[in-house]
Amino acid sequence: MAWRRWALEVDRLMRVAPRTRILLTVLSLLVAVQAGMIAWSAWPRRKPSVAVFPAAPSNAVAWFQDARFGLFIHWGPISLLGTEISHSRQDPRTRRDQAASVLPEEYDQLYLRFNPTAFDAEEWVRLARSAGARYLVFVAKHHDGFCMHDSQLTEYKITRSPWARDPLAELAQACRTAELPLGIYYSAPDWHHPDFRTAQYRRYNRYMRDQLAELLTAYGPVRILWFDVQEEWPQDYEQHLLYEWIRGLQPAILINDRLSPDTDFQVYEQAVGEYENPKPWETCDTLGEQWSFKPDDRIKTSAECIRLLAACAGRGGNLLLNVGPMPTGEIEPRQVVVLEEIGNWLARYGESVYGTSRGPLEPGPWGVSTQAGDRVYLHMLDWVEDSILLPSPGRSILRHRVLTGGTADLRQNEQSLVLSIPAADRHPVDTIIMLELAKDGSGQP
Ligand code: GLC
């Protein structure tokens, strides 16, 4: 019988000569050690003790720093009521400013009557372009948890509104056509999701990760992932692993510091960034007084926005200026006017902003400087005196020109520059003087 033959065979093997047995034992030990080594090297490495955030490709960073000006868009069903996005979702009894709050149960139902039929993605992109913006960042999900994209992971989303369209998909398409780089804002906190920061937080963490995957795979190239908010980051999240994973999905993406201070760029909120900051940075600010639409909001003038943009560029950073579209889907005409005025200014003087770095002259009460190659641009924002004493740009000035019109009197010595411009030639917003410097090493004045 077969089993008996098999038993005899085993018996024969067991009786092999002692030398052969030793050899077989050594061989099997070697095989086992080898297999162990292979398994060890294939096993996922343990978390490094220091989190590493691999840098974005240098051309992506250079693009961002050259762009200097972007348009931020906060929009959602809350525009129906005109109170602040997410932050107004509060019980009025616990808030001092009662008029600005909406009961959560009411807030969370607003999408059922949100029908912005006048939305036109191409029109928004045209406006961003004519404002001179070099990128657009759209809020896909704010802290209120409402998804302004067709997420497959929730029913609390724009495609369940009567409008039933996906504005992110339409914007992504319009941006691609107009070659306007698209960024996505995503709030890590989610005040609507039942698992956020509860005992079930792991489920929320998975939801967030999978939703980020949707956003980074279904909408084409995304140049910026703009995270909000650091203090309320989901529990137990390993930011550096998430960072690597996001970069794996979109290798050239830039990620802001609300994921971790070690990411690609730093954000200053409603404050101008610092000249001393060597990291790429961006100031985000509102055109009105809140992020989302507010009827009759006080909006900044184009002069204020231009001065803010110059203040950022002169310190080496970008400005991301926010608009809050109306419940109709349109951007308020007053805001359109301001954006177009900024665009007209940039069309004339953009060489002193786009593609520049912070200038050699530290910002002062008079204004700021920017630099591109051998050209330094003085942005004179305030005439503190008729004749202004400035530090020297360090190289001799071959020639100068007042870009905003008129003439300037400029005297340079080793340490300083003395500048004066007739009052009639001072531009009320920003008087720009271009200085052409002698090539490096051609000596001091
Ligand atoms: C803050 C606000 C948020 C806004 C963001 C933009 O984090 O909480 O409402 O979207 O700033 O910078």
Short mmCIF file of C-alpha atoms and ligand atoms in Angstrom, two decimals:
data_model
loop_
_atom_site.label_atom_id
_atom_site.label_comp_id
_atom_site.label_asym_id
_atom_site.label_seq_id
_atom_site.Cartn_x
_atom_site.Cartn_y
_atom_site.Cartn_z
CA MET A 1 0.00 0.00 0.00
CA ALA A 2 1.16 3.51 -0.72
CA TRP A 3 1.31 4.62 2.92
CA ARG A 4 3.49 1.61 3.82
CA ARG A 5 5.94 2.42 1.01
CA TRP A 6 6.05 6.01 2.21
CA ALA A 7 6.80 4.87 5.84
CA LEU A 8 9.66 2.69 4.62
CA GLU A 9 11.09 5.60 2.66
CA VAL A 10 11.05 7.86 5.75
CA ASP A 11 12.68 5.11 7.74
CA ARG A 12 15.45 4.80 5.12
CA LEU A 13 16.08 8.56 5.17
CA MET A 14 16.35 8.55 8.95
CA ARG A 15 19.12 6.01 8.75
CA VAL A 16 21.42 7.90 6.36
CA ALA A 17 25.04 8.10 7.36
CA PRO A 18 25.81 10.55 10.23
CA ARG A 19 27.96 12.72 7.88
CA THR A 20 25.12 13.15 5.43
CA ARG A 21 22.85 14.04 8.33
CA ILE A 22 25.21 16.78 9.52
CA LEU A 23 25.47 18.12 5.97
CA LEU A 24 21.67 18.17 5.61
CA THR A 25 21.30 19.98 8.93
CA VAL A 26 23.87 22.66 7.99
CA LEU A 27 22.22 23.15 4.60
CA SER A 28 18.75 23.58 6.08
CA LEU A 29 20.12 26.02 8.66
CA LEU A 30 21.66 28.09 5.86
CA VAL A 31 18.39 28.11 3.95
CA ALA A 32 16.52 29.19 7.08
CA VAL A 33 18.97 32.06 7.81
CA GLN A 34 18.76 33.25 4.20
CA ALA A 35 14.96 33.20 4.24
CA GLY A 36 14.99 35.11 7.52
CA MET A 37 17.22 37.80 6.06
CA ILE A 38 14.98 38.25 3.03
CA ALA A 39 11.90 38.50 5.21
CA TRP A 40 13.59 41.06 7.49
CA SER A 41 14.57 43.31 4.61
CA ALA A 42 11.08 43.16 3.12
CA TRP A 43 9.35 43.98 6.42
CA PRO A 44 8.13 47.57 6.66
CA ARG A 45 10.71 49.66 8.47
CA ARG A 46 9.82 50.83 11.88
CA LYS A 47 8.84 54.48 12.13
CA PRO A 48 11.98 56.61 12.11
CA SER A 49 12.35 58.34 15.47
CA VAL A 50 12.56 61.68 13.67
CA ALA A 51 9.73 62.32 11.20
CA VAL A 52 11.00 63.15 7.74
CA PHE A 53 9.08 65.31 5.31
CA PRO A 54 10.72 64.84 1.90
CA ALA A 55 10.84 68.19 0.12
CA ALA A 56 8.68 68.97 -2.90
CA PRO A 57 10.57 69.08 -6.22
CA SER A 58 12.52 72.34 -6.49
CA ASN A 59 10.71 73.41 -9.66
CA ALA A 60 7.38 73.18 -7.84
CA VAL A 61 8.70 75.41 -5.07
CA ALA A 62 10.15 77.84 -7.63
CA TRP A 63 6.80 77.99 -9.42
CA PHE A 64 5.04 78.82 -6.14
CA GLN A 65 7.48 81.56 -5.22
CA ASP A 66 7.33 83.11 -8.68
CA ALA A 67 3.53 83.09 -8.69
CA ARG A 68 3.21 85.55 -5.79
CA PHE A 69 -0.57 85.97 -6.06
CA GLY A 70 -3.40 83.46 -5.73
CA LEU A 71 -7.17 83.54 -5.34
CA PHE A 72 -8.76 81.72 -2.40
CA ILE A 73 -12.46 80.74 -2.58
CA HIS A 74 -14.61 79.90 0.46
CA TRP A 75 -18.09 78.91 -0.64
CA GLY A 76 -20.92 76.69 0.53
CA PRO A 77 -24.61 76.48 1.50
CA ILE A 78 -23.96 78.87 4.41
CA SER A 79 -23.75 81.68 1.83
CA LEU A 80 -27.58 81.46 1.87
CA LEU A 81 -27.56 83.01 5.34
CA GLY A 82 -24.47 85.17 4.87
CA THR A 83 -22.89 84.24 8.20
CA GLU A 84 -19.33 82.93 8.50
CA ILE A 85 -18.57 79.50 7.10
CA SER A 86 -18.38 76.84 9.88
CA HIS A 87 -17.67 79.28 12.72
CA SER A 88 -21.28 80.46 12.76
CA ARG A 89 -22.49 76.88 13.32
CA GLN A 90 -23.15 77.38 17.02
CA ASP A 91 -25.94 77.59 19.46
CA PRO A 92 -26.80 81.32 19.63
CA ARG A 93 -27.20 81.03 23.40
CA THR A 94 -23.51 80.27 23.81
CA ARG A 95 -22.35 83.07 21.57
CA ARG A 96 -22.08 86.72 22.28
CA ASP A 97 -22.75 87.77 18.69
CA GLN A 98 -26.12 86.06 18.38
CA ALA A 99 -26.91 87.44 14.94
CA ALA A 100 -23.84 85.69 13.57
CA SER A 101 -24.76 82.18 14.73
CA VAL A 102 -26.91 79.43 13.32
CA LEU A 103 -28.10 76.37 15.22
CA PRO A 104 -26.15 73.31 14.04
CA GLU A 105 -29.35 71.47 13.13
CA GLU A 106 -30.38 74.38 10.89
CA TYR A 107 -26.88 74.85 9.48
CA ASP A 108 -26.59 71.20 8.53
CA GLN A 109 -29.84 71.29 6.53
CA LEU A 110 -28.98 74.33 4.44
CA TYR A 111 -27.64 72.31 1.53
CA LEU A 112 -31.12 70.93 0.91
CA ARG A 113 -32.07 74.33 -0.44
CA PHE A 114 -28.75 75.37 -1.99
CA ASN A 115 -29.21 75.83 -5.72
CA PRO A 116 -26.58 78.18 -7.16
CA THR A 117 -27.70 77.93 -10.77
CA ALA A 118 -25.67 80.96 -11.90
CA PHE A 119 -22.36 79.25 -11.07
CA ASP A 120 -20.00 79.26 -14.02
CA ALA A 121 -16.58 77.75 -13.38
CA GLU A 122 -15.14 79.31 -16.51
CA GLU A 123 -16.26 82.73 -15.35
CA TRP A 124 -14.54 82.29 -11.96
CA VAL A 125 -11.36 81.19 -13.67
CA ARG A 126 -11.58 84.09 -16.12
CA LEU A 127 -11.96 86.44 -13.18
CA ALA A 128 -9.01 84.88 -11.32
CA ARG A 129 -6.90 85.32 -14.43
CA SER A 130 -8.01 88.89 -15.00
CA ALA A 131 -7.18 89.66 -11.35
CA GLY A 132 -3.65 88.52 -12.16
CA ALA A 133 -3.89 85.49 -9.87
CA ARG A 134 -1.45 82.74 -10.77
CA TYR A 135 -3.28 80.00 -8.87
CA LEU A 136 -6.63 79.29 -7.33
CA VAL A 137 -7.34 77.47 -4.06
CA PHE A 138 -10.87 76.13 -3.63
CA VAL A 139 -12.33 75.00 -0.31
CA ALA A 140 -13.40 71.40 -0.86
CA LYS A 141 -14.36 70.79 2.77
CA HIS A 142 -14.38 73.33 5.58
CA HIS A 143 -14.68 72.59 9.32
CA ASP A 144 -18.47 72.25 8.87
CA GLY A 145 -17.73 68.97 7.08
CA PHE A 146 -19.82 69.76 4.02
CA CYS A 147 -18.19 68.45 0.86
CA MET A 148 -18.17 70.79 -2.10
CA HIS A 149 -17.19 67.83 -4.27
CA ASP A 150 -18.88 64.56 -5.13
CA SER A 151 -17.26 62.45 -2.41
CA GLN A 152 -18.24 58.79 -2.55
CA LEU A 153 -17.70 58.55 1.20
CA THR A 154 -20.56 60.70 2.46
CA GLU A 155 -24.05 61.88 1.63
CA TYR A 156 -23.34 65.29 3.17
CA LYS A 157 -22.22 66.78 -0.11
CA ILE A 158 -23.06 69.19 -2.85
CA THR A 159 -24.30 66.54 -5.27
CA ARG A 160 -27.12 65.81 -2.78
CA SER A 161 -28.31 69.45 -2.98
CA PRO A 162 -31.04 70.37 -5.48
CA TRP A 163 -28.25 71.70 -7.68
CA ALA A 164 -26.57 68.29 -7.82
CA ARG A 165 -23.39 69.44 -9.56
CA ASP A 166 -19.74 69.07 -8.60
CA PRO A 167 -18.19 72.56 -8.65
CA LEU A 168 -14.71 71.19 -7.91
CA ALA A 169 -14.83 69.01 -11.01
CA GLU A 170 -16.04 71.96 -13.11
CA LEU A 171 -13.40 74.27 -11.67
CA ALA A 172 -10.63 71.72 -12.15
CA GLN A 173 -11.65 71.41 -15.79
CA ALA A 174 -11.82 75.20 -16.29
CA CYS A 175 -8.43 75.61 -14.59
CA ARG A 176 -6.88 72.99 -16.85
CA THR A 177 -8.27 74.72 -19.94
CA ALA A 178 -6.99 78.12 -18.80
CA GLU A 179 -3.73 76.64 -17.47
CA LEU A 180 -4.40 78.07 -14.05
CA PRO A 181 -2.88 75.84 -11.35
CA LEU A 182 -5.45 74.50 -8.90
CA GLY A 183 -5.06 74.08 -5.15
CA ILE A 184 -7.43 72.34 -2.78
CA TYR A 185 -8.20 73.45 0.76
CA TYR A 186 -9.16 70.65 3.13
CA SER A 187 -10.07 71.06 6.77
CA ALA A 188 -8.71 68.23 8.92
CA PRO A 189 -11.26 69.02 11.64
CA ASP A 190 -14.78 68.04 10.75
CA TRP A 191 -17.48 69.21 13.15
CA HIS A 192 -20.19 67.24 11.37
CA HIS A 193 -18.60 63.80 11.20
CA PRO A 194 -19.84 61.65 14.13
CA ASP A 195 -16.42 60.02 14.64
CA PHE A 196 -14.21 63.08 14.62
CA ARG A 197 -12.16 63.10 17.83
CA THR A 198 -14.35 60.53 19.55
CA ALA A 199 -13.50 57.01 20.70
CA GLN A 200 -14.09 56.05 17.05
CA TYR A 201 -11.51 58.52 15.83
CA ARG A 202 -9.72 55.82 13.75
CA ARG A 203 -12.78 55.59 11.55
CA TYR A 204 -12.67 59.35 10.99
CA ASN A 205 -8.95 59.19 10.25
CA ARG A 206 -9.62 56.60 7.55
CA TYR A 207 -12.43 58.76 6.18
CA MET A 208 -10.09 61.73 5.93
CA ARG A 209 -7.32 59.71 4.31
CA ASP A 210 -9.69 58.15 1.77
CA GLN A 211 -11.28 61.49 1.03
CA LEU A 212 -7.87 63.00 0.38
CA ALA A 213 -7.22 60.13 -2.01
CA GLU A 214 -10.41 60.99 -3.87
CA LEU A 215 -9.42 64.64 -4.08
CA LEU A 216 -5.93 63.83 -5.28
CA THR A 217 -6.87 61.24 -7.86
CA ALA A 218 -10.20 62.32 -9.36
CA TYR A 219 -9.54 65.97 -10.19
CA GLY A 220 -6.36 65.95 -12.24
CA PRO A 221 -3.17 67.68 -11.15
CA VAL A 222 -3.46 69.49 -7.83
CA ARG A 223 -0.62 71.92 -7.18
CA ILE A 224 -1.35 72.79 -3.56
CA LEU A 225 -2.93 70.92 -0.69
CA TRP A 226 -3.96 73.58 1.76
CA PHE A 227 -4.66 72.01 5.11
CA ASP A 228 -6.50 73.64 7.95
CA VAL A 229 -6.24 73.57 11.16
CA GLN A 230 -3.28 72.44 13.19
CA GLU A 231 -4.58 72.73 16.75
CA GLU A 232 -7.49 70.41 16.09
CA TRP A 233 -5.63 67.82 14.04
CA PRO A 234 -7.25 64.36 14.20
CA GLN A 235 -6.01 62.26 17.07
CA ASP A 236 -3.18 59.81 16.61
CA TYR A 237 -2.33 60.82 13.09
CA GLU A 238 1.19 60.31 11.85
CA GLN A 239 1.59 63.43 9.80
CA HIS A 240 4.83 62.45 8.10
CA LEU A 241 3.31 59.17 6.85
CA LEU A 242 0.28 61.04 5.52
CA TYR A 243 2.60 63.57 3.92
CA GLU A 244 4.63 60.90 2.12
CA TRP A 245 1.49 59.17 1.01
CA ILE A 246 0.00 62.42 -0.40
CA ARG A 247 3.23 63.12 -2.24
CA GLY A 248 3.05 59.59 -3.65
CA LEU A 249 -0.34 60.42 -5.16
CA GLN A 250 0.73 63.85 -6.47
CA PRO A 251 4.53 64.01 -6.51
CA ALA A 252 4.81 67.74 -7.26
CA ILE A 253 2.18 68.90 -4.79
CA LEU A 254 3.01 71.61 -2.25
CA ILE A 255 1.62 71.14 1.24
CA ASN A 256 1.18 73.94 3.75
CA ASP A 257 2.37 73.98 7.33
CA ARG A 258 -1.01 73.24 8.86
CA LEU A 259 -0.13 69.57 8.39
CA SER A 260 3.20 70.05 10.16
CA PRO A 261 5.69 72.91 10.48
CA ASP A 262 8.14 70.83 8.41
CA THR A 263 6.12 70.87 5.20
CA ASP A 264 6.64 72.93 2.04
CA PHE A 265 5.38 76.38 2.89
CA GLN A 266 4.27 78.46 5.80
CA VAL A 267 0.96 80.29 6.10
CA TYR A 268 0.40 83.58 7.88
CA GLU A 269 -3.26 84.26 8.44
CA GLN A 270 -4.42 87.85 7.99
CA ALA A 271 -0.91 89.09 8.75
CA VAL A 272 2.00 89.91 6.48
CA GLY A 273 4.80 87.34 6.69
CA GLU A 274 8.36 88.03 7.75
CA TYR A 275 11.27 89.29 5.66
CA GLU A 276 13.65 87.09 7.68
CA ASN A 277 11.74 83.89 6.95
CA PRO A 278 13.86 81.72 4.64
CA LYS A 279 10.99 79.28 4.05
CA PRO A 280 8.50 79.79 1.20
CA TRP A 281 5.45 81.47 2.69
CA GLU A 282 2.04 82.83 1.92
CA THR A 283 -0.22 85.33 3.64
CA CYS A 284 -3.91 84.54 3.34
CA ASP A 285 -6.38 87.33 3.80
CA THR A 286 -9.98 88.15 3.10
CA LEU A 287 -11.28 90.66 0.62
CA GLY A 288 -14.27 91.21 2.89
CA GLU A 289 -14.46 90.79 6.64
CA GLN A 290 -15.25 87.11 6.67
CA TRP A 291 -14.21 84.11 4.60
CA SER A 292 -17.58 83.25 3.12
CA PHE A 293 -20.13 85.61 1.59
CA LYS A 294 -21.60 88.34 3.76
CA PRO A 295 -24.12 90.75 2.27
CA ASP A 296 -22.97 94.38 2.40
CA ASP A 297 -19.65 93.30 3.82
CA ARG A 298 -16.96 95.93 4.12
CA ILE A 299 -14.54 95.02 1.39
CA LYS A 300 -10.97 96.13 0.96
CA THR A 301 -10.25 98.59 -1.81
CA SER A 302 -7.97 97.58 -4.66
CA ALA A 303 -5.41 100.04 -3.24
CA GLU A 304 -5.39 98.15 0.07
CA CYS A 305 -5.01 94.82 -1.72
CA ILE A 306 -2.20 96.05 -3.96
CA ARG A 307 -0.30 97.45 -0.99
CA LEU A 308 -0.79 94.16 0.82
CA LEU A 309 0.51 92.26 -2.20
CA ALA A 310 3.56 94.54 -2.45
CA ALA A 311 4.16 94.18 1.31
CA CYS A 312 4.21 90.38 0.91
CA ALA A 313 6.34 90.32 -2.24
CA GLY A 314 8.86 92.70 -0.65
CA ARG A 315 9.27 90.28 2.24
CA GLY A 316 9.60 87.25 -0.02
CA GLY A 317 6.07 85.82 0.21
CA ASN A 318 2.81 85.28 -1.65
CA LEU A 319 -0.65 86.69 -1.10
CA LEU A 320 -3.66 84.38 -1.26
CA LEU A 321 -6.64 86.71 -1.38
CA ASN A 322 -10.03 85.29 -0.53
CA VAL A 323 -13.44 85.89 -2.07
CA GLY A 324 -16.73 84.46 -0.82
CA PRO A 325 -19.13 83.87 -3.73
CA MET A 326 -22.85 84.50 -3.34
CA PRO A 327 -25.58 81.82 -2.99
CA THR A 328 -26.40 82.34 -6.66
CA GLY A 329 -22.95 81.03 -7.60
CA GLU A 330 -21.75 84.44 -8.75
CA ILE A 331 -19.03 86.59 -7.29
CA GLU A 332 -20.42 89.87 -6.03
CA PRO A 333 -20.01 92.69 -8.59
CA ARG A 334 -18.23 94.96 -6.06
CA GLN A 335 -15.64 92.23 -5.51
CA VAL A 336 -15.28 91.68 -9.24
CA VAL A 337 -14.43 95.37 -9.67
CA VAL A 338 -11.72 95.21 -7.00
CA LEU A 339 -10.23 92.04 -8.47
CA GLU A 340 -10.14 93.54 -11.94
CA GLU A 341 -8.46 96.69 -10.64
CA ILE A 342 -5.75 94.55 -9.02
CA GLY A 343 -5.39 92.75 -12.35
CA ASN A 344 -5.02 96.03 -14.26
CA TRP A 345 -2.31 97.12 -11.86
CA LEU A 346 -0.50 93.79 -12.21
CA ALA A 347 -0.79 93.94 -15.98
CA ARG A 348 1.19 97.21 -15.87
CA TYR A 349 3.57 96.60 -13.01
CA GLY A 350 3.67 92.83 -12.67
CA GLU A 351 7.42 92.73 -13.43
CA SER A 352 7.97 94.20 -9.94
CA VAL A 353 6.00 91.35 -8.31
CA TYR A 354 5.92 88.11 -10.33
CA GLY A 355 9.12 86.13 -10.41
CA THR A 356 10.80 88.42 -7.90
CA SER A 357 12.39 87.61 -4.58
CA ARG A 358 12.47 89.85 -1.53
CA GLY A 359 14.71 92.83 -2.30
CA PRO A 360 18.09 93.71 -0.80
CA LEU A 361 16.59 96.65 1.14
CA GLU A 362 14.87 95.60 4.33
CA PRO A 363 11.28 96.82 4.57
CA GLY A 364 10.92 100.16 6.32
CA PRO A 365 8.25 102.75 7.06
CA TRP A 366 8.70 103.93 3.44
CA GLY A 367 7.83 100.56 1.85
CA VAL A 368 9.61 97.48 0.50
CA SER A 369 11.89 96.32 -2.29
CA THR A 370 11.77 93.31 -4.60
CA GLN A 371 14.44 91.93 -6.91
CA ALA A 372 14.66 90.05 -10.19
CA GLY A 373 18.18 89.52 -11.52
CA ASP A 374 20.00 92.87 -11.69
CA ARG A 375 16.82 94.82 -11.18
CA VAL A 376 15.63 96.08 -7.85
CA TYR A 377 12.14 97.54 -7.52
CA LEU A 378 11.41 100.02 -4.79
CA HIS A 379 7.77 100.01 -3.79
CA MET A 380 7.35 103.37 -2.08
CA LEU A 381 4.20 102.92 -0.02
CA ASP A 382 4.41 105.88 2.34
CA TRP A 383 6.13 109.21 1.93
CA VAL A 384 7.26 109.62 5.45
CA GLU A 385 9.45 112.54 4.33
CA ASP A 386 9.99 114.39 1.09
CA SER A 387 13.45 113.06 0.73
CA ILE A 388 13.84 109.50 1.87
CA LEU A 389 17.01 107.97 3.17
CA LEU A 390 17.32 104.31 2.22
CA PRO A 391 20.05 101.70 2.75
CA SER A 392 22.20 101.14 -0.33
CA PRO A 393 21.33 98.08 -2.45
CA GLY A 394 25.02 97.12 -2.19
CA ARG A 395 25.92 97.55 -5.87
CA SER A 396 26.11 100.67 -7.98
CA ILE A 397 22.97 101.77 -9.76
CA LEU A 398 23.47 102.08 -13.51
CA ARG A 399 20.10 103.66 -14.22
CA HIS A 400 16.67 104.03 -12.76
CA ARG A 401 13.11 104.60 -13.96
CA VAL A 402 9.88 105.45 -12.20
CA LEU A 403 7.56 102.75 -13.54
CA THR A 404 4.47 104.58 -12.32
CA GLY A 405 5.45 107.71 -14.27
CA GLY A 406 7.46 110.86 -13.62
CA THR A 407 10.99 111.33 -12.46
CA ALA A 408 13.00 110.60 -9.36
CA ASP A 409 16.07 112.20 -7.95
CA LEU A 410 18.39 109.52 -6.67
CA ARG A 411 21.75 109.95 -4.96
CA GLN A 412 23.83 107.01 -3.97
CA ASN A 413 26.88 106.77 -1.75
CA GLU A 414 28.49 103.72 -0.14
CA GLN A 415 26.02 103.30 2.68
CA SER A 416 22.87 104.88 1.46
CA LEU A 417 20.50 106.14 -1.15
CA VAL A 418 18.64 109.40 -0.95
CA LEU A 419 15.45 109.45 -2.97
CA SER A 420 13.02 112.20 -3.73
CA ILE A 421 10.15 112.41 -6.15
CA PRO A 422 8.06 115.51 -6.87
CA ALA A 423 4.72 115.23 -5.07
CA ALA A 424 2.86 115.19 -8.38
CA ASP A 425 4.78 112.08 -9.49
CA ARG A 426 4.03 110.09 -6.34
CA HIS A 427 1.52 107.38 -7.04
CA PRO A 428 -1.25 107.33 -4.43
CA VAL A 429 -1.08 103.55 -4.07
CA ASP A 430 2.50 102.48 -4.72
CA THR A 431 5.22 104.46 -6.48
CA ILE A 432 7.51 101.96 -8.14
CA ILE A 433 11.09 102.79 -9.04
CA MET A 434 13.17 100.32 -10.95
CA LEU A 435 16.91 100.38 -10.25
CA GLU A 436 19.25 98.61 -12.59
CA LEU A 437 22.31 97.46 -10.72
CA ALA A 438 25.81 96.94 -12.07
CA LYS A 439 26.71 93.27 -12.46
CA ASP A 440 27.93 91.49 -9.37
CA GLY A 441 31.51 92.33 -8.45
CA SER A 442 31.63 95.54 -10.49
CA GLY A 443 32.19 97.43 -7.30
CA GLN A 444 30.56 99.80 -4.94
CA PRO A 445 29.40 103.21 -6.11
C1 GLC B 1 -8.78 79.72 9.82
C2 GLC B 1 -10.24 79.68 9.91
C3 GLC B 1 -10.86 79.14 8.67
C4 GLC B 1 -10.28 79.67 7.40
C5 GLC B 1 -8.81 79.61 7.44
C6 GLC B 1 -8.13 80.24 6.26
O1 GLC B 1 -8.21 78.51 10.07
O2 GLC B 1 -10.68 78.91 10.99
O3 GLC B 1 -12.21 79.45 8.72
O4 GLC B 1 -10.71 78.89 6.35
O5 GLC B 1 -8.35 80.22 8.59
O6 GLC B 1 -6.86 80.62 6.60
#
